[in-house]
Tab-separated table of C-alpha atoms in Angstrom:
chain	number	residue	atom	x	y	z
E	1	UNK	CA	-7.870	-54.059	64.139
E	2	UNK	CA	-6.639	-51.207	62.185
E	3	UNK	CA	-9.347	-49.950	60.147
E	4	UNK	CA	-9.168	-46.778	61.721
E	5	UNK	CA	-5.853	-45.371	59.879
E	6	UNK	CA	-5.539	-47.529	57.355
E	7	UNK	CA	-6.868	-45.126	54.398
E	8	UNK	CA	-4.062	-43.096	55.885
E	9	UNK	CA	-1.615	-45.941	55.431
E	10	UNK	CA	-2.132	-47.829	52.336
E	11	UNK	CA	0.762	-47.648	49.697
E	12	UNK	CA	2.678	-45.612	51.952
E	13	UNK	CA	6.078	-46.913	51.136
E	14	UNK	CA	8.643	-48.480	54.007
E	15	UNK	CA	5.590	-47.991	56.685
E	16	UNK	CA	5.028	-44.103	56.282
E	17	UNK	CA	1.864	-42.627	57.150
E	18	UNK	CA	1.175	-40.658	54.241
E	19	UNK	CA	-1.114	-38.123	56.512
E	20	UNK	CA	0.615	-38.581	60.111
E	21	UNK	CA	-2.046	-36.012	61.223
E	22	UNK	CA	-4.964	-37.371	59.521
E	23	UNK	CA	-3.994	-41.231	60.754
E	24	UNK	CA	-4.170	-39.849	63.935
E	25	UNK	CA	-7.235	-38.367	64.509
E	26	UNK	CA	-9.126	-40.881	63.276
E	27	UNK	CA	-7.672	-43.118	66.243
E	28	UNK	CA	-9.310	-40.315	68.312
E	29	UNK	CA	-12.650	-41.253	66.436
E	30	UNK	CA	-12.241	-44.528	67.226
E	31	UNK	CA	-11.142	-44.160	70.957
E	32	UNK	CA	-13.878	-41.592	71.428
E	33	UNK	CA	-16.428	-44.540	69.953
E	34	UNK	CA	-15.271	-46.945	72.513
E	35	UNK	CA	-15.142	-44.631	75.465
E	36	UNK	CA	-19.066	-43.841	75.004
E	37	UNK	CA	-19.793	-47.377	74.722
E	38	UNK	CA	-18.039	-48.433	77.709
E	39	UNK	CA	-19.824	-51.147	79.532
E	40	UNK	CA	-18.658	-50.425	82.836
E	41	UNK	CA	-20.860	-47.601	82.840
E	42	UNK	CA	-25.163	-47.302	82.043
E	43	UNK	CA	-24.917	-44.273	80.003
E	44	UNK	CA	-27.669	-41.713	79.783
E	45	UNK	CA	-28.165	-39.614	76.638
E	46	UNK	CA	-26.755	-36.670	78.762
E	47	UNK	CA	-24.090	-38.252	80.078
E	48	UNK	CA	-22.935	-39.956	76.919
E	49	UNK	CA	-23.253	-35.988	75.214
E	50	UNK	CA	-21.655	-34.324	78.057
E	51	UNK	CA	-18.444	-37.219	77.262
E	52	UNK	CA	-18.427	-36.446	73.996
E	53	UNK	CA	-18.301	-32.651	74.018
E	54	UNK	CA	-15.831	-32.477	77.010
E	55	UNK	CA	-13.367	-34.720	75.240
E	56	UNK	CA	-13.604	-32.832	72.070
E	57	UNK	CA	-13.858	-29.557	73.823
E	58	UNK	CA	-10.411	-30.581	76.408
E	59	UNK	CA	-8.380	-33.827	74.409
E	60	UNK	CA	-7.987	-32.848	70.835
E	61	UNK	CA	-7.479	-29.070	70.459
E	62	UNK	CA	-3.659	-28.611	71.064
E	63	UNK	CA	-0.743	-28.809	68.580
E	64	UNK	CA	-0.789	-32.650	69.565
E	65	UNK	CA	3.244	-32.799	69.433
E	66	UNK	CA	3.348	-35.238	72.089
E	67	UNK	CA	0.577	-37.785	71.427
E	68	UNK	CA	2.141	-37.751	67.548
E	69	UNK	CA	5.884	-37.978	68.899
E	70	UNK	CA	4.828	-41.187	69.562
E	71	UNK	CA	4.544	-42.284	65.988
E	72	UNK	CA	7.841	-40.605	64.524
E	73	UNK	CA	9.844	-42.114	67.567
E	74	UNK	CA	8.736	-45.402	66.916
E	75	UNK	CA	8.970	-45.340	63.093
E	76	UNK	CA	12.794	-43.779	64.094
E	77	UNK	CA	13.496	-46.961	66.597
E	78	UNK	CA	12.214	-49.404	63.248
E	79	UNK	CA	15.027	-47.757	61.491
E	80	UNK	CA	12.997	-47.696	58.506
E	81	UNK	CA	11.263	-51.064	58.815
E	82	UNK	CA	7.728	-51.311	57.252
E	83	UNK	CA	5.435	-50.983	59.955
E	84	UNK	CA	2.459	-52.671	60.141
E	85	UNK	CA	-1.318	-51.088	60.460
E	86	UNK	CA	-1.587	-52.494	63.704
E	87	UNK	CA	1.673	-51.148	64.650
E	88	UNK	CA	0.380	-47.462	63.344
E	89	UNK	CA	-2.566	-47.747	64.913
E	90	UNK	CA	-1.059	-48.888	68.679
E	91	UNK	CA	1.147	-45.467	68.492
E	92	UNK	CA	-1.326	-43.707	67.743
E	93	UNK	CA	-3.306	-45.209	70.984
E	94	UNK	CA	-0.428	-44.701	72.827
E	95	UNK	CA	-0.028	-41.325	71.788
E	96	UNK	CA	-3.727	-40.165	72.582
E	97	UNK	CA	-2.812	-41.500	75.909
E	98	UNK	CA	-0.419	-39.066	76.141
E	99	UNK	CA	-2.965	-36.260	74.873
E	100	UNK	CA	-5.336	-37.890	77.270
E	101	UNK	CA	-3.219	-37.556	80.270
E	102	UNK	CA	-2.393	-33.428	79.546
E	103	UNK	CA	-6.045	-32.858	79.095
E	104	UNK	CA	-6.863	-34.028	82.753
E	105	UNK	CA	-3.491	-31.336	83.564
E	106	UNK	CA	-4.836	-29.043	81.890
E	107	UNK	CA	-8.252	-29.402	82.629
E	108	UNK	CA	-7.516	-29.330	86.794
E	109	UNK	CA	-4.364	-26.949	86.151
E	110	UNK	CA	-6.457	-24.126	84.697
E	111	UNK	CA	-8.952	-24.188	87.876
E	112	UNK	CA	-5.828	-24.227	90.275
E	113	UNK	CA	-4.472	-20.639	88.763
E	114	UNK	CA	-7.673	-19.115	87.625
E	115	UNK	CA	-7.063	-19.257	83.996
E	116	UNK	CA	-9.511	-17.866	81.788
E	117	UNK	CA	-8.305	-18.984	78.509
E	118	UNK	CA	-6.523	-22.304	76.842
E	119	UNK	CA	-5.575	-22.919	73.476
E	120	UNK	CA	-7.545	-20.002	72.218
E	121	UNK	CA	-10.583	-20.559	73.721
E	122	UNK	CA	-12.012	-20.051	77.300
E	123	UNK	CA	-10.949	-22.912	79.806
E	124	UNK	CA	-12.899	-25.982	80.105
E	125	UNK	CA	-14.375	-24.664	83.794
E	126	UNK	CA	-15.239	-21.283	82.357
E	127	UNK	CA	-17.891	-22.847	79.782
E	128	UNK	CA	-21.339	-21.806	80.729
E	129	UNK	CA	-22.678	-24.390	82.769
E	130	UNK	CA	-19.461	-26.461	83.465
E	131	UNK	CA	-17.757	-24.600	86.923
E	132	UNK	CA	-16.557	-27.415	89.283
E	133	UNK	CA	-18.197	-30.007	87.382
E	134	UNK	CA	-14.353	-30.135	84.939
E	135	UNK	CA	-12.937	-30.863	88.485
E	136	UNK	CA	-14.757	-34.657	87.830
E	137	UNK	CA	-14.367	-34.085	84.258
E	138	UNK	CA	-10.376	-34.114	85.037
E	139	UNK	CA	-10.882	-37.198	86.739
E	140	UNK	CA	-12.820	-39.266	84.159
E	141	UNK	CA	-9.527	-38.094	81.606
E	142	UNK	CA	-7.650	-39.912	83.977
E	143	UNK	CA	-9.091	-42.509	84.136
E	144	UNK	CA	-9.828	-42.939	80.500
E	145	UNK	CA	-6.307	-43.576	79.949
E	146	UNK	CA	-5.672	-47.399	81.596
E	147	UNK	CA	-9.360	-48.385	79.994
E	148	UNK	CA	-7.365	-47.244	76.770
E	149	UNK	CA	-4.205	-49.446	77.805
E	150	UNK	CA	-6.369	-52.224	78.474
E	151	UNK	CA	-8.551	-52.637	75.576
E	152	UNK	CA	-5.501	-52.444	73.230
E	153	UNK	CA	-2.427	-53.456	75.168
E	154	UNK	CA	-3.505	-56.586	78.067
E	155	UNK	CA	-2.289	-58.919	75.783
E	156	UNK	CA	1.225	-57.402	74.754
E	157	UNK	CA	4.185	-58.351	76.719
E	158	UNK	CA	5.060	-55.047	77.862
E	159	UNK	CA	1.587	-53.878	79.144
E	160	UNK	CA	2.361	-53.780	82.818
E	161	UNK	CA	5.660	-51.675	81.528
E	162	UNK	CA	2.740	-49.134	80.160
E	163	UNK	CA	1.173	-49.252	83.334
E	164	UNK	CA	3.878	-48.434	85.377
E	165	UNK	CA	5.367	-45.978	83.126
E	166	UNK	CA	1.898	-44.332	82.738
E	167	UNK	CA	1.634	-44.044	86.604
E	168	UNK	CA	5.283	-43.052	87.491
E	169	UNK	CA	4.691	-40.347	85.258
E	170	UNK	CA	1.674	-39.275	86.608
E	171	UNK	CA	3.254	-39.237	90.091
E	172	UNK	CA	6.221	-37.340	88.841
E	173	UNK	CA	3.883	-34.255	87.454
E	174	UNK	CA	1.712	-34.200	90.119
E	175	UNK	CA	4.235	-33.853	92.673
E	176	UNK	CA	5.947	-31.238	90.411
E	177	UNK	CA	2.578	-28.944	90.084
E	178	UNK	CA	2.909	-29.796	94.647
E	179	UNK	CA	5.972	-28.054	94.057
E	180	UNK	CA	4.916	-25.116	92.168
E	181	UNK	CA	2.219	-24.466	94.142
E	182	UNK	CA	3.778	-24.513	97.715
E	183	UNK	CA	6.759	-23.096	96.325
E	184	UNK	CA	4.602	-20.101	94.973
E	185	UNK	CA	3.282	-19.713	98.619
E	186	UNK	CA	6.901	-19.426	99.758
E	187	UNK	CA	7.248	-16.923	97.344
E	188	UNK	CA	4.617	-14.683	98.253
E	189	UNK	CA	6.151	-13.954	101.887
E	190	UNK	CA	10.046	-14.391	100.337
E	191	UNK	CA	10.428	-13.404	96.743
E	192	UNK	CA	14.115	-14.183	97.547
E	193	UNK	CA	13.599	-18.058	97.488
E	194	UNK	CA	13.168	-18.445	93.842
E	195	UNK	CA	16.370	-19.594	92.700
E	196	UNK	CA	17.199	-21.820	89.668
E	197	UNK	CA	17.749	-24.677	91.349
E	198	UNK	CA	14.200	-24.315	92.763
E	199	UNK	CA	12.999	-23.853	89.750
E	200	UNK	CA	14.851	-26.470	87.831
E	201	UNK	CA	12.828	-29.060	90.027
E	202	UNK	CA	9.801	-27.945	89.858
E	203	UNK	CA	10.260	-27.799	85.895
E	204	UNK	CA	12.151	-31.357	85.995
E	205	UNK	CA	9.169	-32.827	87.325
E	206	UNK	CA	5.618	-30.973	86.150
E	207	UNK	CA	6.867	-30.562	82.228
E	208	UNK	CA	9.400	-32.490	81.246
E	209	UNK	CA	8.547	-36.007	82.203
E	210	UNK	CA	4.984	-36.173	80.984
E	211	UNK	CA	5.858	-33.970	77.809
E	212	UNK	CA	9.459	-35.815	76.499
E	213	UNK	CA	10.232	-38.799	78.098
E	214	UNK	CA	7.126	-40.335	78.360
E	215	UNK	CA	6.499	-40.008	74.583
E	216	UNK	CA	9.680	-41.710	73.590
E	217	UNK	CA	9.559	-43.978	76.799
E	218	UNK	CA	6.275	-45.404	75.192
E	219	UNK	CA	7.950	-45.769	71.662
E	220	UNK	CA	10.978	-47.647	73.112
E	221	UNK	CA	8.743	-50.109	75.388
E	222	UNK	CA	6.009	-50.805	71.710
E	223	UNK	CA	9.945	-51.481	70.433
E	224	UNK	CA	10.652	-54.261	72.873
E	225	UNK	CA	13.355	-52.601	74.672
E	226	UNK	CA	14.118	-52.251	78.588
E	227	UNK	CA	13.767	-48.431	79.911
E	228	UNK	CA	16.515	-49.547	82.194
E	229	UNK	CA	18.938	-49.448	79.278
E	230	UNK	CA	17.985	-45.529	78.441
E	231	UNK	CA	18.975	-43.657	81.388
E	232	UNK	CA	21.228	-41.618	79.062
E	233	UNK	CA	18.205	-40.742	77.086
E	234	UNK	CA	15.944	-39.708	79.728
E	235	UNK	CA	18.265	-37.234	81.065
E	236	UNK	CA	18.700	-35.644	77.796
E	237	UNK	CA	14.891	-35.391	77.154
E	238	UNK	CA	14.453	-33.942	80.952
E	239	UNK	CA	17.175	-30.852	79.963
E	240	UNK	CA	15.285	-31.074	76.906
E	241	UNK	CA	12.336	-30.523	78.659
E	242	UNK	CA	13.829	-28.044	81.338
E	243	UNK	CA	14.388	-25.992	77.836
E	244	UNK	CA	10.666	-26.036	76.827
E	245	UNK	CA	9.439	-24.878	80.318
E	246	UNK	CA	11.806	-21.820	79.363
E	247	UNK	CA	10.868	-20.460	76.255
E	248	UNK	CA	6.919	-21.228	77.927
E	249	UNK	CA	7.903	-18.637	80.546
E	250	UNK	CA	9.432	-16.478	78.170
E	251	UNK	CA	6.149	-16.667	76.085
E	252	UNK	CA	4.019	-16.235	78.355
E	253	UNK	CA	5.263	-12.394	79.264
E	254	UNK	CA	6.731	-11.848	75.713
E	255	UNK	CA	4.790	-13.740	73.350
E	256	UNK	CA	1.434	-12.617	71.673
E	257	UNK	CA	-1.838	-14.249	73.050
E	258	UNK	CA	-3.310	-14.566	69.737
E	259	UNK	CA	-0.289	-16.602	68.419
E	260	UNK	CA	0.432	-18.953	71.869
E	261	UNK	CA	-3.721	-19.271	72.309
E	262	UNK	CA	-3.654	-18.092	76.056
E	263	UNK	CA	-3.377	-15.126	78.066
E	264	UNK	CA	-0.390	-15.048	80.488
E	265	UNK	CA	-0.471	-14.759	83.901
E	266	UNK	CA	2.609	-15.726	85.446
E	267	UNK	CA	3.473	-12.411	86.696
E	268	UNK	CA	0.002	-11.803	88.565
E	269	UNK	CA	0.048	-15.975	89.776
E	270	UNK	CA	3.789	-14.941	91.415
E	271	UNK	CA	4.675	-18.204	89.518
E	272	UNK	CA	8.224	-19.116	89.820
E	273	UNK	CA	9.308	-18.328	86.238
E	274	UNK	CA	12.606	-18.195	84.310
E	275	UNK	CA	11.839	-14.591	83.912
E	276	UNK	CA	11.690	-13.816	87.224
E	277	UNK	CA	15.071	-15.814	88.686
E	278	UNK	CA	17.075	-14.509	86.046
E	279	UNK	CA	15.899	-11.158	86.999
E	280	UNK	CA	16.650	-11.616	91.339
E	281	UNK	CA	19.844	-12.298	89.740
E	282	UNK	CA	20.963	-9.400	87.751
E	283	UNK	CA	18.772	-6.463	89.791
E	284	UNK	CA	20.195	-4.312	91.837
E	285	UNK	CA	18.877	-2.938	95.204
E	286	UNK	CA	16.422	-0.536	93.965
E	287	UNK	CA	15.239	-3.034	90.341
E	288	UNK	CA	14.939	-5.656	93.881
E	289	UNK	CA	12.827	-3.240	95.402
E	290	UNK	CA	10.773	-2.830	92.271
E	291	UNK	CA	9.993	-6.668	91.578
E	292	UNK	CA	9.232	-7.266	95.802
E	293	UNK	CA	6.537	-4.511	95.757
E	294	UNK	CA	4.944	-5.427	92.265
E	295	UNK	CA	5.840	-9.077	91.257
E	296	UNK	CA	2.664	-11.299	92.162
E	297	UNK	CA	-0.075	-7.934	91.601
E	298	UNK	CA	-3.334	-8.784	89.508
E	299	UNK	CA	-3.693	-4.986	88.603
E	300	UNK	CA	-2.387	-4.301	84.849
E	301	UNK	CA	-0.492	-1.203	86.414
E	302	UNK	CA	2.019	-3.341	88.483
E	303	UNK	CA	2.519	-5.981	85.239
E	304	UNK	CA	3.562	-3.072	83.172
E	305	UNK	CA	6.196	-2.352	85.826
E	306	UNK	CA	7.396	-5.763	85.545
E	307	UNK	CA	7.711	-6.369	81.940
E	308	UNK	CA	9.592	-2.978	82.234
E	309	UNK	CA	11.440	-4.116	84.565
E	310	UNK	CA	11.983	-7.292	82.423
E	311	UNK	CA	13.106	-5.360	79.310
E	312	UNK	CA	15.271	-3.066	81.578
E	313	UNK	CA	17.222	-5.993	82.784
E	314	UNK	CA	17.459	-6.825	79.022
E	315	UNK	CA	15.957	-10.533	79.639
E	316	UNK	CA	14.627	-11.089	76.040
E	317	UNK	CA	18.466	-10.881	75.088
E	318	UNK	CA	19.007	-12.826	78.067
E	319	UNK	CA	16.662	-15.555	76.852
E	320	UNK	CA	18.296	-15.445	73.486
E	321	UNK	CA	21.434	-16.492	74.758
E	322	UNK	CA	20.142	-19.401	77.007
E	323	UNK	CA	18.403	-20.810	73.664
E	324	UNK	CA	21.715	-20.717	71.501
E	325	UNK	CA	23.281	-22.502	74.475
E	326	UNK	CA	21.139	-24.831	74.904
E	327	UNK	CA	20.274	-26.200	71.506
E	328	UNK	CA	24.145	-26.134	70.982
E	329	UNK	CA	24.612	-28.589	74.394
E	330	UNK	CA	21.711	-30.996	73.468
E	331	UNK	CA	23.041	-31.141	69.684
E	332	UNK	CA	26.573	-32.035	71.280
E	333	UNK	CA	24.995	-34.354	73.661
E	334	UNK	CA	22.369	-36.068	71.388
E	335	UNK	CA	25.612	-36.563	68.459
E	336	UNK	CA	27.381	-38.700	71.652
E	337	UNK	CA	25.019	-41.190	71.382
E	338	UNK	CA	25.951	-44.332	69.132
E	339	UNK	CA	22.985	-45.416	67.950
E	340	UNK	CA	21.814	-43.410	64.863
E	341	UNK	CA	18.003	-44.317	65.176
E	342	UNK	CA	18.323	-42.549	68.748
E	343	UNK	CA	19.928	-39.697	67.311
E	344	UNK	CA	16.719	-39.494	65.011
E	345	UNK	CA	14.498	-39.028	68.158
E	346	UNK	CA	15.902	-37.144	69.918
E	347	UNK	CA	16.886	-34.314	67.311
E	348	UNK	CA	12.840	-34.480	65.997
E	349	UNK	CA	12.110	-33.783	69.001
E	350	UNK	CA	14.750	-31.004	69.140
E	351	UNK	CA	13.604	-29.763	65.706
E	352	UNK	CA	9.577	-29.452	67.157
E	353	UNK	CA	10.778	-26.991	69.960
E	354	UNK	CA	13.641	-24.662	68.751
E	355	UNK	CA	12.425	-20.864	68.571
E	356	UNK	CA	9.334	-21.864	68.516
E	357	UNK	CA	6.837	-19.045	68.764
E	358	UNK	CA	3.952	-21.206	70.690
């Protein structure tokens, strides 16, 4: 079933990949392959080359840290058990349907702010010839993902488990990018109602579902364990997730474009950022009066204020801070739990995130 990965897996010792990177992107190959040939659907040459260059172009292009978090979680959870091919090759399905599912985001995110790059390149909808058409293009992602599930997981005993998580998940985000978006509406009459408990929810429920539990929520269920048991886990991957969503606002006014692959725009979106709560509260009157008249402004002149503004208010040291803190709770938290092989998890996925620079 395997044949996919396995040049990636032979004489790897205790069930290592020997290329974890390399293992997986042939199970992209493979996926790809099967998607094109789908039944369901009479494909025309055009149709079956528009599939092909919109998954390339959208699915496979990121740093892929969730879709292989998959892999390493599971091989943690074996405690160093030899894993089989098959057992390779169903992480790495499940961890393309990860990928899958933040392609459609991204895909239908990008069109809902007017982004005009991703990952280094210009957004799917920006392509000559594309436009509205990635709006359908977001939904046949989507619904790649449970012709994925089925093919490879109907006759496992957790595949309705998949299912639901897949779909919970999905629900979660969406209603977290509701959030963001009517919340940003809010915003534009009433800076004043971004608060951290606002954003906290919004950030709970668009990033850090999909992009850390999910992940090791698929690893646990290919493991034959009961989500209902890992409560404790999921919280700590949701504040681990509330963490990422930080340093991603922090990047997006202070890092550099070429490094993160996109140009910010939270500042001219009036997105509820980090950035901007922790600067409501630490301004004074006038600093208020500075961020109300300029916060939310396309024109480069009124950004410059704000990053001033930003670097008045000292945030960068601000962020700083927050990221000692935080690694130093989660490490505390994470060294709580008793099981070692959840330890492993959770600090990998830890390890991925901490000062990173994109």
């Amino acid at each position: 079933m395997a044949a996919a990965v396995a040049t990636a897996v032979a004489g790897a010792p205790n069930g290592k990949i020997s290329d974890p990177r390399s293992a997986f992107m042939r199970a992209y190959d493979r996926l790809k392959s099967e998607l094109l040939q789908d039944s369901a659907f009479d494909f025309t040459d055009d149709s079956r080359q528009w599939i092909d260059r919109m998954l390339d172009y959208n699915v496979p292009g990121g740093k892929l840290n969730r879709g292989l978090s998959v892999i390493d979680s599971y091989k943690s959870l074996k405690q160093g058990k030899e894993l089989s091919e098959e057992e390779i090759f169903l992480a790495c399905v499940l961890g393309w349907c990860i990928e899958w599912l933040q392609a459609y985001f991204l895909v239908l995110d990008d069109i809902m702010d007017g982004s005009h790059t991703r990952r280094g390149q210009p957004c799917w909808f920006r392509v000559p010839k594309v436009d509205m058409i990635a709006v359908n293009d977001g939904i046949l992602l989507r619904n790649h993902i449970p012709r994925i599930l089925r093919r490879h997981f109907r006759e496992k005993p957790y595949y309705v488990d998949l299912l639901d998580l897949f779909n919970e998940v999905e629900f979660q985000t969406a209603s977290g990018q509701m959030l963001d978006l009517i919340t940003t509406h809010e915003g534009e009459s009433d800076l004043s109602k971004y608060s951290m408990p606002v954003y906290r929810r919004i950030v709970q429920y668009k990033t850090a579902y999909y992009s850390f539990y999910l992940p090791v929520a698929c690893a646990l269920l290919m493991s034959g364990e009961n989500l209902e048991n890992f409560i404790d886990v999921k919280n700590i991957l949701i504040e681990m997730g509330t963490y990422f969503q930080v340093q991603d606002d922090y990047l997006d006014c202070f890092g550099d474009p070429q490094v993160i692959g996109k140009i910010g725009t939270d500042i001219e979106d009036f997105k509820c950022s980090w950035l901007v709560v922790q600067a409501l509260d630490r301004a004074d009157e006038n600093q208020k009066k500075i961020l109300f008249e300029n916060y939310g402004k396309a024109d480069p002149s009124h950004v410059i204020k704000i990053k001033t503004l930003y670097n008045d208010l000292q945030l960068q040291a601000v962020f700083l801070e927050y990221e000692r803190e935080s690694y130093k709770h989660l490490i505390a938290s994470i060294d709580a739990f008793p099981s070692k092989s959840v330890q492993e998890v959770l600090k990998s996925f830890l390890g991925k995130i901490y000062k990173r620079q994109k």
